[in-house]
mmCIF file of N, CA and C in Angstrom:
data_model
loop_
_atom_site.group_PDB
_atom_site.id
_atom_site.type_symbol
_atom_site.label_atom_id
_atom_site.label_comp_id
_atom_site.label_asym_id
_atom_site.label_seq_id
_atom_site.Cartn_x
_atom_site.Cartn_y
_atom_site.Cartn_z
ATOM 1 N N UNK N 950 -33.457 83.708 -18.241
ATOM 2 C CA UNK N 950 -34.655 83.044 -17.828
ATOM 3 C C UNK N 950 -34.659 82.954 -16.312
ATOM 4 N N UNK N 951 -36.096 83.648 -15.762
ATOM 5 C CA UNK N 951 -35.950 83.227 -14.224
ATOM 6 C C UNK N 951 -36.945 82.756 -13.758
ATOM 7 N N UNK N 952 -36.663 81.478 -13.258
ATOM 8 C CA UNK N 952 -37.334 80.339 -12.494
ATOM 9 C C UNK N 952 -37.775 80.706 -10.967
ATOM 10 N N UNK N 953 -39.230 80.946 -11.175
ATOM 11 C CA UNK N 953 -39.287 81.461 -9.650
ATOM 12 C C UNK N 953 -40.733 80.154 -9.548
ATOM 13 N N UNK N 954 -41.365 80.829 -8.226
ATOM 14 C CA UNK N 954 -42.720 80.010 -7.735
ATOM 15 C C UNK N 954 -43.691 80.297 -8.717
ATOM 16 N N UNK N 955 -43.857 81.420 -9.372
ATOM 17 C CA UNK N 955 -45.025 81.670 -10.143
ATOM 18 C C UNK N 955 -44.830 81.757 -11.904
ATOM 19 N N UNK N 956 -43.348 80.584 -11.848
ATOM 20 C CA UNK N 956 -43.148 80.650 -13.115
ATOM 21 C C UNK N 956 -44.136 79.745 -13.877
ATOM 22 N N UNK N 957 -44.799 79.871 -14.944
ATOM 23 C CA UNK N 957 -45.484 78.840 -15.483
ATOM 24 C C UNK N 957 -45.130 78.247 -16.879
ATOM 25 N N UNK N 958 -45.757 76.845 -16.290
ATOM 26 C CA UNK N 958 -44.882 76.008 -17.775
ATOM 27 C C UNK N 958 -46.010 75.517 -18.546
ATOM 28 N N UNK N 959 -45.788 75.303 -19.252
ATOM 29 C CA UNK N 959 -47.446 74.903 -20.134
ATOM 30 C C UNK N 959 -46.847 73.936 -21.094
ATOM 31 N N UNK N 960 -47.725 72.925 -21.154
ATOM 32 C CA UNK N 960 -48.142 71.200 -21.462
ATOM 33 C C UNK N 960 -48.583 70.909 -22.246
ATOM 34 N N UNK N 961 -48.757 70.375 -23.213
ATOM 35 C CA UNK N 961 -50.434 69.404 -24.279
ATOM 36 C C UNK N 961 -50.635 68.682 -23.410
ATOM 37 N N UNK N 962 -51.694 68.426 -22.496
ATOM 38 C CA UNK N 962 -52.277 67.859 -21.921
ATOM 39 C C UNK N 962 -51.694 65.938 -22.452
ATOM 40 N N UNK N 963 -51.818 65.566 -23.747
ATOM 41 C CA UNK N 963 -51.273 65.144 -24.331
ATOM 42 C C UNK N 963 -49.792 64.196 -24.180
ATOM 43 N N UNK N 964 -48.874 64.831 -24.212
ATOM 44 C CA UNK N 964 -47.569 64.620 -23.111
ATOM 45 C C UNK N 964 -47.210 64.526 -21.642
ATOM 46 N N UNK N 965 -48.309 65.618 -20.805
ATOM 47 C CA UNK N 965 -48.805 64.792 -19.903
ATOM 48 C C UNK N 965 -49.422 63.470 -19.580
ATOM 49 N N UNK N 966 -50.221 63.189 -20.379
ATOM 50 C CA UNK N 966 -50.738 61.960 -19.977
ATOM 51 C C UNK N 966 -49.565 60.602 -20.650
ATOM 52 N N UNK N 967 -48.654 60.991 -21.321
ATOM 53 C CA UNK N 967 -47.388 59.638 -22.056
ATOM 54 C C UNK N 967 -46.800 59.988 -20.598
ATOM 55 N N UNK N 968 -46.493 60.668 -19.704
ATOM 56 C CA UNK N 968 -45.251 60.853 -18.993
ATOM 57 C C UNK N 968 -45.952 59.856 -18.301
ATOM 58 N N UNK N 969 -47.372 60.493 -17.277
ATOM 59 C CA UNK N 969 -47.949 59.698 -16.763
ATOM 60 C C UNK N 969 -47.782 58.183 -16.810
ATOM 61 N N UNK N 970 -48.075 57.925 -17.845
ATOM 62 C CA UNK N 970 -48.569 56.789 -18.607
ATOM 63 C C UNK N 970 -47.281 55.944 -19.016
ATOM 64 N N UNK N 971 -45.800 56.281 -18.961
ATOM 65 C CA UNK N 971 -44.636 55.781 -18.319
ATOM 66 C C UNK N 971 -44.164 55.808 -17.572
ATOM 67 N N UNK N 972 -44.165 56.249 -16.513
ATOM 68 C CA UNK N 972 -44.359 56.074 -14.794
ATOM 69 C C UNK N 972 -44.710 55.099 -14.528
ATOM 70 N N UNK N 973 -46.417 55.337 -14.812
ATOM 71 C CA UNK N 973 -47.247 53.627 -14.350
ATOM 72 C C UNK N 973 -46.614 52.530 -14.668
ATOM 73 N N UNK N 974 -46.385 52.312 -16.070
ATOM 74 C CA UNK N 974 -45.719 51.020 -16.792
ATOM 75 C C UNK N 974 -44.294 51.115 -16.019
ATOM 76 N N UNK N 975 -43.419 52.020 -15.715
ATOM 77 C CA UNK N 975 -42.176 51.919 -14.953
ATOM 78 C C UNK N 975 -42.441 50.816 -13.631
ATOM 79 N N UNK N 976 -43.857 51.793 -13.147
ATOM 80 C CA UNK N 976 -44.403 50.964 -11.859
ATOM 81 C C UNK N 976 -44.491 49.629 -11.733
ATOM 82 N N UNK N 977 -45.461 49.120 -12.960
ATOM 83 C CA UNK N 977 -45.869 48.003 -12.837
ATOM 84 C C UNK N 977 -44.883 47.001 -13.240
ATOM 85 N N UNK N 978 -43.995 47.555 -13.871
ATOM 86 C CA UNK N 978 -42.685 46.522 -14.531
ATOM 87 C C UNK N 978 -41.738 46.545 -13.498
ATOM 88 N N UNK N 979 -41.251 47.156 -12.755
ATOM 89 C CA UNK N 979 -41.030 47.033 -11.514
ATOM 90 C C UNK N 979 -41.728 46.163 -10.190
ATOM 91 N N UNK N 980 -42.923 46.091 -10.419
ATOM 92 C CA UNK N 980 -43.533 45.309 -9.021
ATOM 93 C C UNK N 980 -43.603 43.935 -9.800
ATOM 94 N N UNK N 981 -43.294 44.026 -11.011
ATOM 95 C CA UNK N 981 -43.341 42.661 -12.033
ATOM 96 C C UNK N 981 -42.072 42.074 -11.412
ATOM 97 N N UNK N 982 -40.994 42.228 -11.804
ATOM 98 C CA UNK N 982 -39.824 41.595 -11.709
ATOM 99 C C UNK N 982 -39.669 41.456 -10.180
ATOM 100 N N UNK N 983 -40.026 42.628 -9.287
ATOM 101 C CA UNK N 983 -39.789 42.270 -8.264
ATOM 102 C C UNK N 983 -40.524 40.495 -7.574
ATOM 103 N N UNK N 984 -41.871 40.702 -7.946
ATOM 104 C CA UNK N 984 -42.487 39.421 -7.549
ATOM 105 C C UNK N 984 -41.829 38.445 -8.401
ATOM 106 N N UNK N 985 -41.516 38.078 -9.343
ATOM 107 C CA UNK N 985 -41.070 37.060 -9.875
ATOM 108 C C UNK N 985 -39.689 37.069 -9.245
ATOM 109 N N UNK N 986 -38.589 37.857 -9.083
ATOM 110 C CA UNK N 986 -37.466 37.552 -7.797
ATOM 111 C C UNK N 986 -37.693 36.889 -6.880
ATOM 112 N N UNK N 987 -39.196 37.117 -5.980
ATOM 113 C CA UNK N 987 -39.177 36.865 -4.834
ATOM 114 C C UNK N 987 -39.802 35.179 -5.282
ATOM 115 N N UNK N 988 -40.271 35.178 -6.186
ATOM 116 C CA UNK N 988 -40.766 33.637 -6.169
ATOM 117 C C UNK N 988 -39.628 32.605 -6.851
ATOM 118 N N UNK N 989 -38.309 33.513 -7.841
ATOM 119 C CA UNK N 989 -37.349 32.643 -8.068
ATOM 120 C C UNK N 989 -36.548 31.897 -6.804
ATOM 121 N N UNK N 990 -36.408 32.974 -5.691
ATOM 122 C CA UNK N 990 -35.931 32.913 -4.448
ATOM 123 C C UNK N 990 -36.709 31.888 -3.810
ATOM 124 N N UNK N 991 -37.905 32.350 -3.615
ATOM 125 C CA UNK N 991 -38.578 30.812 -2.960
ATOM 126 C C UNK N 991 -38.655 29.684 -3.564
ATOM 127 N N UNK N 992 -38.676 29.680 -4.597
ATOM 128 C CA UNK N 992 -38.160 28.323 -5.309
ATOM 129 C C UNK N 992 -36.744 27.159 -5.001
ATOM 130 N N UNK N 993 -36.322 28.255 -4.996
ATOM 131 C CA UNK N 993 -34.546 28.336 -5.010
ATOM 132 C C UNK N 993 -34.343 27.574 -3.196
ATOM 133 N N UNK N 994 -34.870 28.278 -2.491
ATOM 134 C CA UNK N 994 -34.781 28.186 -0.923
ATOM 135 C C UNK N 994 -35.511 26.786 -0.824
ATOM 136 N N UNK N 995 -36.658 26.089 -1.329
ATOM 137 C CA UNK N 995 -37.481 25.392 -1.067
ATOM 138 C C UNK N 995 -36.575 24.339 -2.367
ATOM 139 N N UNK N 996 -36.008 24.085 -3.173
ATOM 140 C CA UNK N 996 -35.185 23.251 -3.521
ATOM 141 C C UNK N 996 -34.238 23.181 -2.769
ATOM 142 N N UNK N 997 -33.411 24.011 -2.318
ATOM 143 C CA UNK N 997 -32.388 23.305 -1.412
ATOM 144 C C UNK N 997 -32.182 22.599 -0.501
ATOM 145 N N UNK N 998 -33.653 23.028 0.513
ATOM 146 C CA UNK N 998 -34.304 22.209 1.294
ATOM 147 C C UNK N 998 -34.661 21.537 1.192
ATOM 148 N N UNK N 999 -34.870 20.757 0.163
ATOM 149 C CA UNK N 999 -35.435 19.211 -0.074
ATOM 150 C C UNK N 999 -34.443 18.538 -0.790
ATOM 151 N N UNK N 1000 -33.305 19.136 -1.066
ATOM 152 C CA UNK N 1000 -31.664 18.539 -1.564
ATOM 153 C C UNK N 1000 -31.416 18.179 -0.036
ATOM 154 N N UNK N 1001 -31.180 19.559 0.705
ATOM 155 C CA UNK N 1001 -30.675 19.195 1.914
ATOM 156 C C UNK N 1001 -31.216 17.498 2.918
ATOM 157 N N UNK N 1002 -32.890 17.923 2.958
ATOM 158 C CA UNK N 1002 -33.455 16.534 3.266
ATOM 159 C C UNK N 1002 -33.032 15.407 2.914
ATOM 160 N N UNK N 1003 -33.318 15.162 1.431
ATOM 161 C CA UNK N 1003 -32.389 13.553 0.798
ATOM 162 C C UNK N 1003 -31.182 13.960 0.487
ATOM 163 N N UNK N 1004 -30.543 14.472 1.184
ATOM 164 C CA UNK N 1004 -29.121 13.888 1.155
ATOM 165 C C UNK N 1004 -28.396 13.353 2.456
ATOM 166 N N UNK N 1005 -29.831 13.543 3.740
ATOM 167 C CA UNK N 1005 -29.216 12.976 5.020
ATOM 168 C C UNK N 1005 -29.503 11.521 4.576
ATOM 169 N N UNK N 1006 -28.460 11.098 5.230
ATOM 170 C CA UNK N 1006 -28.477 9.729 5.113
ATOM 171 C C UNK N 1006 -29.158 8.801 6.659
ATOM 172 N N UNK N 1007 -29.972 8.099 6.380
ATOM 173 C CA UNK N 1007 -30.841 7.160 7.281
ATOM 174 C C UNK N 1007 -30.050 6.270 8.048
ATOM 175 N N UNK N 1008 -30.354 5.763 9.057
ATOM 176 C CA UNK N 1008 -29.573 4.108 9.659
ATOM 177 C C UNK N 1008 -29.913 3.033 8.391
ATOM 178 N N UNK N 1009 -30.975 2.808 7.661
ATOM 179 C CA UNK N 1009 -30.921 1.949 7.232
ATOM 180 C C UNK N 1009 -30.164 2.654 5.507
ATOM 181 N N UNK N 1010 -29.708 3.127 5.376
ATOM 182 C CA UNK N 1010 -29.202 3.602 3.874
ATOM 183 C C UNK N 1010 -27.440 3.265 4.352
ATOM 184 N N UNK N 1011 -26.863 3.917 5.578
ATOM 185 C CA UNK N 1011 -26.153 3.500 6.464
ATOM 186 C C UNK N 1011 -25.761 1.876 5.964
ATOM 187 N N UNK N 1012 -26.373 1.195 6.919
ATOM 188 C CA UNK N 1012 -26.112 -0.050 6.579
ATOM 189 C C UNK N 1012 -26.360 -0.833 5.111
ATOM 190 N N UNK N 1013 -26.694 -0.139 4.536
ATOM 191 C CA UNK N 1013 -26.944 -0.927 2.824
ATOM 192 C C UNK N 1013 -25.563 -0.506 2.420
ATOM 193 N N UNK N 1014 -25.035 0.542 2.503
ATOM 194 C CA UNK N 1014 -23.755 1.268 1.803
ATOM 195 C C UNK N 1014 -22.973 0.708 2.695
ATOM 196 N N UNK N 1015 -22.936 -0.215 4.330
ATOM 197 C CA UNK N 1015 -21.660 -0.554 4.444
ATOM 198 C C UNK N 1015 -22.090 -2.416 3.658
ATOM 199 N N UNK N 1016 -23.032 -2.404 3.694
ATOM 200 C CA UNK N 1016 -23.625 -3.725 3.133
ATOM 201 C C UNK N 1016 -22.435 -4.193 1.375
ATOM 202 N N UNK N 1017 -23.103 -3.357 0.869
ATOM 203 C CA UNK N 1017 -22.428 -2.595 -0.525
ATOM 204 C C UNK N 1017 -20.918 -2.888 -0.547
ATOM 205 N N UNK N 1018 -20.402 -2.636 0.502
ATOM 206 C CA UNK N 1018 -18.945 -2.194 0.373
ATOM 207 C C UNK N 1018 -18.170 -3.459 0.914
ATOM 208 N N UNK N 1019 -18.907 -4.221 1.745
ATOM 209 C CA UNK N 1019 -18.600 -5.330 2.101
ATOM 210 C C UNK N 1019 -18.630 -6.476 0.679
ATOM 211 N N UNK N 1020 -19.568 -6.235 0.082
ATOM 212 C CA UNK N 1020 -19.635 -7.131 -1.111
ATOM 213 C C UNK N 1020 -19.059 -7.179 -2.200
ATOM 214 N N UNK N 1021 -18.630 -5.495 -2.197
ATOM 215 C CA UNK N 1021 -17.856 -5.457 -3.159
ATOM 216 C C UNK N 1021 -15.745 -5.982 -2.947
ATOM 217 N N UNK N 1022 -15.870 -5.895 -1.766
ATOM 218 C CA UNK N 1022 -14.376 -6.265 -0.931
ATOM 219 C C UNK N 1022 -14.901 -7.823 -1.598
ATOM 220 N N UNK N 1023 -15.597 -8.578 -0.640
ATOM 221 C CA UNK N 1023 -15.838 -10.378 -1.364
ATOM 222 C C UNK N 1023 -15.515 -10.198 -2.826
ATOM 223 N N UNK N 1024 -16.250 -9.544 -3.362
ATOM 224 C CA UNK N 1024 -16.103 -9.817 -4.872
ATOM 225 C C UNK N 1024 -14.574 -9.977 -5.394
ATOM 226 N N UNK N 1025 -14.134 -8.997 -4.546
ATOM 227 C CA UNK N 1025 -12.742 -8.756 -5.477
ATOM 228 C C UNK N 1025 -11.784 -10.007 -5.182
ATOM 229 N N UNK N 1026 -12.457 -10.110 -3.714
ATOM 230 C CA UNK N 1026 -11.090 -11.477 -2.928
ATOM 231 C C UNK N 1026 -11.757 -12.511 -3.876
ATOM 232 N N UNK N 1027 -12.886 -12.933 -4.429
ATOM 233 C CA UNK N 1027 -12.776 -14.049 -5.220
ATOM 234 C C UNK N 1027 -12.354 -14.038 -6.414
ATOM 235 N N UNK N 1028 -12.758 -12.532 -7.179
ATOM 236 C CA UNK N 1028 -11.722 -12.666 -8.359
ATOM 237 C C UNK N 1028 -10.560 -13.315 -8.473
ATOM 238 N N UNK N 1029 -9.618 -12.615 -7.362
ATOM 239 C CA UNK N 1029 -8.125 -13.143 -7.155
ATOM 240 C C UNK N 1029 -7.857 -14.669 -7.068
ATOM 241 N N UNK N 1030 -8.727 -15.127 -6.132
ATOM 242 C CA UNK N 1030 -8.934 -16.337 -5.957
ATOM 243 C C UNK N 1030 -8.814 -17.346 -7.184
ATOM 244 N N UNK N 1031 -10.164 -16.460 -7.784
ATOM 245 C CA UNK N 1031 -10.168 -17.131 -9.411
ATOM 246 C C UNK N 1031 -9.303 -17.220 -10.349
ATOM 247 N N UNK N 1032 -8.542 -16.285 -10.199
ATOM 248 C CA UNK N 1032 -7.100 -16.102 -11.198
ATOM 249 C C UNK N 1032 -6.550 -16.358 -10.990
ATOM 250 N N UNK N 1033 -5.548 -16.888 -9.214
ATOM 251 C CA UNK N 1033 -4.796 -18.042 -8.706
ATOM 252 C C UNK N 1033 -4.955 -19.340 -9.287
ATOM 253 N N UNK N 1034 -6.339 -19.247 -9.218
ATOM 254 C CA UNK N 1034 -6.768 -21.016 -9.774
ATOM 255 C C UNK N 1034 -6.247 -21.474 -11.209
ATOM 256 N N UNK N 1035 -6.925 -20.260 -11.906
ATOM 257 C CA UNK N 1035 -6.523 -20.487 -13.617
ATOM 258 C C UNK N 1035 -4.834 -20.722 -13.667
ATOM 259 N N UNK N 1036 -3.943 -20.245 -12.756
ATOM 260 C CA UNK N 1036 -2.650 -20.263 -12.814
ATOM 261 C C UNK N 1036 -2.240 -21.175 -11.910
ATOM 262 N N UNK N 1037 -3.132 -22.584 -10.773
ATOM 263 C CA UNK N 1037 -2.772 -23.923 -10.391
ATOM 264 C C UNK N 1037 -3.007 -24.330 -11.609
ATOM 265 N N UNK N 1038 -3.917 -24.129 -12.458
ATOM 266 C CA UNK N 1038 -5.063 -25.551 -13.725
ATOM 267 C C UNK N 1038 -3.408 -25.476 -14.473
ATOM 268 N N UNK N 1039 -2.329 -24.118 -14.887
ATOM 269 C CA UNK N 1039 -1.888 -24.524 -16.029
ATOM 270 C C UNK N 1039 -0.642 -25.226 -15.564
ATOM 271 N N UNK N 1040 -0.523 -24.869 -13.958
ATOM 272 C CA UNK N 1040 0.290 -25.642 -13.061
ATOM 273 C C UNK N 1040 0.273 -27.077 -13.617
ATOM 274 N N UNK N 1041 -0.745 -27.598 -12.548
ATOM 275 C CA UNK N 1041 -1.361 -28.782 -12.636
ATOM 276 C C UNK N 1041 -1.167 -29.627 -13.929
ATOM 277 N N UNK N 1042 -1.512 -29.074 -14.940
ATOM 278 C CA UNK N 1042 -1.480 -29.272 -16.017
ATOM 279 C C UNK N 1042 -0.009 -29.828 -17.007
ATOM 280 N N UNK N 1043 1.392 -28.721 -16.536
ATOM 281 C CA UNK N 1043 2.760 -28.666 -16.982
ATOM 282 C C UNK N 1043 3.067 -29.839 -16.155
ATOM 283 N N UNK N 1044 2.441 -30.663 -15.027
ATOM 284 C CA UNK N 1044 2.940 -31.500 -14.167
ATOM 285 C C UNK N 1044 2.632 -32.786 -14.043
ATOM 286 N N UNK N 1045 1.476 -32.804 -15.106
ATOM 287 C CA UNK N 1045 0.451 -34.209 -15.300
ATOM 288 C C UNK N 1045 1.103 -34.749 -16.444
ATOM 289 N N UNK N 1046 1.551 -33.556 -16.911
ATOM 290 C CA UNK N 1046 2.756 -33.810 -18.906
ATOM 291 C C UNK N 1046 4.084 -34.332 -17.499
ATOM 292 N N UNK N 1047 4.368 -33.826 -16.860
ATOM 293 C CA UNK N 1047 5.920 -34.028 -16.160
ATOM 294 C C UNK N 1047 6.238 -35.521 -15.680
ATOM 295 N N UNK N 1048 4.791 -36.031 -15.281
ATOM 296 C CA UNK N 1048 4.309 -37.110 -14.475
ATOM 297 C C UNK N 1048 4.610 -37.881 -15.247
ATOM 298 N N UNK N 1049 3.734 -38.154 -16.245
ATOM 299 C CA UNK N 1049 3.359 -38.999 -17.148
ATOM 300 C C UNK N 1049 4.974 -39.590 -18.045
ATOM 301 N N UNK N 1050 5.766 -37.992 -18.700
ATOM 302 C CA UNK N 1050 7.102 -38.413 -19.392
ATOM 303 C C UNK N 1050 7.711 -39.537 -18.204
ATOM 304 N N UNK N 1051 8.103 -38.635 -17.016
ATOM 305 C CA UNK N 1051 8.906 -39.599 -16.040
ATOM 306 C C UNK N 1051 8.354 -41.027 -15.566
ATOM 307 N N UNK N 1052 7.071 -41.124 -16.011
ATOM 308 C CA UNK N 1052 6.722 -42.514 -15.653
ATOM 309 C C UNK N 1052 7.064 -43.624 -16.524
ATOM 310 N N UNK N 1053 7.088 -42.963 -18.098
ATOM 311 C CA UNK N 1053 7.277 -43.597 -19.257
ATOM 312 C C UNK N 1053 8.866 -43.610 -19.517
ATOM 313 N N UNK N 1054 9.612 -42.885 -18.722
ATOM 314 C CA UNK N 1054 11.021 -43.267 -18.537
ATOM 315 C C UNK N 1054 11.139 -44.099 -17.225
ATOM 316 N N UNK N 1055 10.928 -43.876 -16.702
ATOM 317 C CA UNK N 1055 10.176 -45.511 -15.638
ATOM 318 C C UNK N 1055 10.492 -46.761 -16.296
ATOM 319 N N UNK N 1056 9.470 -46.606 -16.545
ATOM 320 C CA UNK N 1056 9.341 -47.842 -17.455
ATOM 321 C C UNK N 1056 10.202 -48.847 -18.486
ATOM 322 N N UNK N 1057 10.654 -47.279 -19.207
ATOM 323 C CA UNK N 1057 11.599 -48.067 -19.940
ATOM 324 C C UNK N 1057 13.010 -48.140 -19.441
ATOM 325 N N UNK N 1058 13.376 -47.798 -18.237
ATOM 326 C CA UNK N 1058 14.500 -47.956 -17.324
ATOM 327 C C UNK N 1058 14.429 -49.406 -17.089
ATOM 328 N N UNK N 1059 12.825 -49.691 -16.095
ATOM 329 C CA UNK N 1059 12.461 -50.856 -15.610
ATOM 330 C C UNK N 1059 12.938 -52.025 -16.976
ATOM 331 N N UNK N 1060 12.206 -51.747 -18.085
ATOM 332 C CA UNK N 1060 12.895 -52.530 -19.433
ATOM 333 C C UNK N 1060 13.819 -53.129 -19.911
ATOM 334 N N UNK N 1061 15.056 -51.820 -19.486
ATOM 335 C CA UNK N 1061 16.176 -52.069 -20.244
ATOM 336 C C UNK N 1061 16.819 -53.100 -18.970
ATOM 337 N N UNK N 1062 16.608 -52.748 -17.466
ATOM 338 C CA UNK N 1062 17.693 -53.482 -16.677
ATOM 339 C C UNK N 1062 17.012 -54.810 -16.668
ATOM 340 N N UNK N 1063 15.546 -55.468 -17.174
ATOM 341 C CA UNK N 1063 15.108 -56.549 -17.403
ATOM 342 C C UNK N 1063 15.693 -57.319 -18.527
ATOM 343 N N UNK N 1064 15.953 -56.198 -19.050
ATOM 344 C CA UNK N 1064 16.878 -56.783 -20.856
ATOM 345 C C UNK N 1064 18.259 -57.164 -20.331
ATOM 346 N N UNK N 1065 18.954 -56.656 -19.472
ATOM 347 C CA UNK N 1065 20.422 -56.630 -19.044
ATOM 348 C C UNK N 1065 20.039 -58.413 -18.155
ATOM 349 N N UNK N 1066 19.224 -58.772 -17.974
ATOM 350 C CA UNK N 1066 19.273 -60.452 -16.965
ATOM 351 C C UNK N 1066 19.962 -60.133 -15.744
ATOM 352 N N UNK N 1067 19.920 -59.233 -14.896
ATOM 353 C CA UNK N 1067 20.336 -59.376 -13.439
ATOM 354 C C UNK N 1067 19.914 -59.863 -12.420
ATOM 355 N N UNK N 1068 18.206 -60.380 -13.060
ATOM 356 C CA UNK N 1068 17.240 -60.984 -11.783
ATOM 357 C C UNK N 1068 16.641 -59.949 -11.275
ATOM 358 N N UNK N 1069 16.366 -58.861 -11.423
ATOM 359 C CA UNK N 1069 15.653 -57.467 -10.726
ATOM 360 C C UNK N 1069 14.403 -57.786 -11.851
ATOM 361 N N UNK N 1070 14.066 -58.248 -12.605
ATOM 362 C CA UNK N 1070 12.698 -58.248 -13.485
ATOM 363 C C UNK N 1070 11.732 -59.471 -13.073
ATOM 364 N N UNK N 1071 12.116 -60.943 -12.119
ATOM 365 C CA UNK N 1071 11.240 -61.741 -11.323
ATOM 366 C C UNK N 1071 10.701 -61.109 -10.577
ATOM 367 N N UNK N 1072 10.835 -60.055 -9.855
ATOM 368 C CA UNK N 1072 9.902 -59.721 -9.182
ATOM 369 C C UNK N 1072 10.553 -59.384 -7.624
ATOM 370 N N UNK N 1073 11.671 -59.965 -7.767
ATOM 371 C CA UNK N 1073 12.306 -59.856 -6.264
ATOM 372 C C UNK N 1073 13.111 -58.363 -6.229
ATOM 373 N N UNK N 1074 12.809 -58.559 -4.648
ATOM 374 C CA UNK N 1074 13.694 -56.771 -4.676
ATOM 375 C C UNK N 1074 14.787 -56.602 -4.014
ATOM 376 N N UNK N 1075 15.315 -58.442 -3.092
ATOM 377 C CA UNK N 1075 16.844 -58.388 -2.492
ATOM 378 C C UNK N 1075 17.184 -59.403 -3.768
ATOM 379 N N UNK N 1076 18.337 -59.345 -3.201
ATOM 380 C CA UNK N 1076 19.174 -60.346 -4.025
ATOM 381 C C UNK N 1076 19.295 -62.175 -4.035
ATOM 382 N N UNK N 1077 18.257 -61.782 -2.556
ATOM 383 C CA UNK N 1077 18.248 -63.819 -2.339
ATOM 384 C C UNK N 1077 17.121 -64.470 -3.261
ATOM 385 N N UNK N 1078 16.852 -64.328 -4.202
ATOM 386 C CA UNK N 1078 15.926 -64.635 -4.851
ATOM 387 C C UNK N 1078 16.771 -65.807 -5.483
#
């Protein structure tokens, strides 16, 4: 077979026009995806940029977050505070029982050396009574 300039090829008009006629659709599915790229992209570019925007932080956002952080430091120093306390109350508490026994042995100390007649139960506190 030899392929020269005046070789001729012959068609159904028919199959010409499908070749055609997938080309175009190649075409247009191509300028398809391409535009929808270019608008995923601008999407894409124009979200980041408005991430980028709110995520600068202001003078006054600034001072709320050291505001914030200050309150949360208080908070904690009173917790502690608070849980010191609960552990004076049971203090307090083991010592009001401590008080009370030793007063009531007091007492009956004071009792018994009144029972013994040495003169310490009139009321005097030398001996010249």
């Amino acid at each position: 077979m030899k392929v020269s300039e005046k070789t001729n090829v012959t068609m159904p008009i028919k199959n010409m026009i499908g070749i055609v006629a997938i080309i175009i659709s190649g075409v247009i599915g191509y300028t398809e995806v391409t535009a929808r790229l270019t608008s995923l992209e601008t999407s894409r570019e124009l979200f980041q940029a408005d991430l980028l925007k709110k995520s600068e932080q202001l003078p006054t956002d600034q001072e709320q977050f050291m505001l914030l952080e200050d309150l949360y430091k208080t908070v904690e120093k009173i917790e502690k505070r608070i849980e010191d306390m609960m552990h004076n109350k049971v203090n307090i508490q083991f010592l009001q029982k401590q008080t009370e026994k030793l007063l009531k042995d007091v007492e009956d100390l004071k009792d018994k050396v009144r029972a013994n007649g040495n003169g310490w139960g009139s009321g005097c506190i030398t001996n010249d009574c």
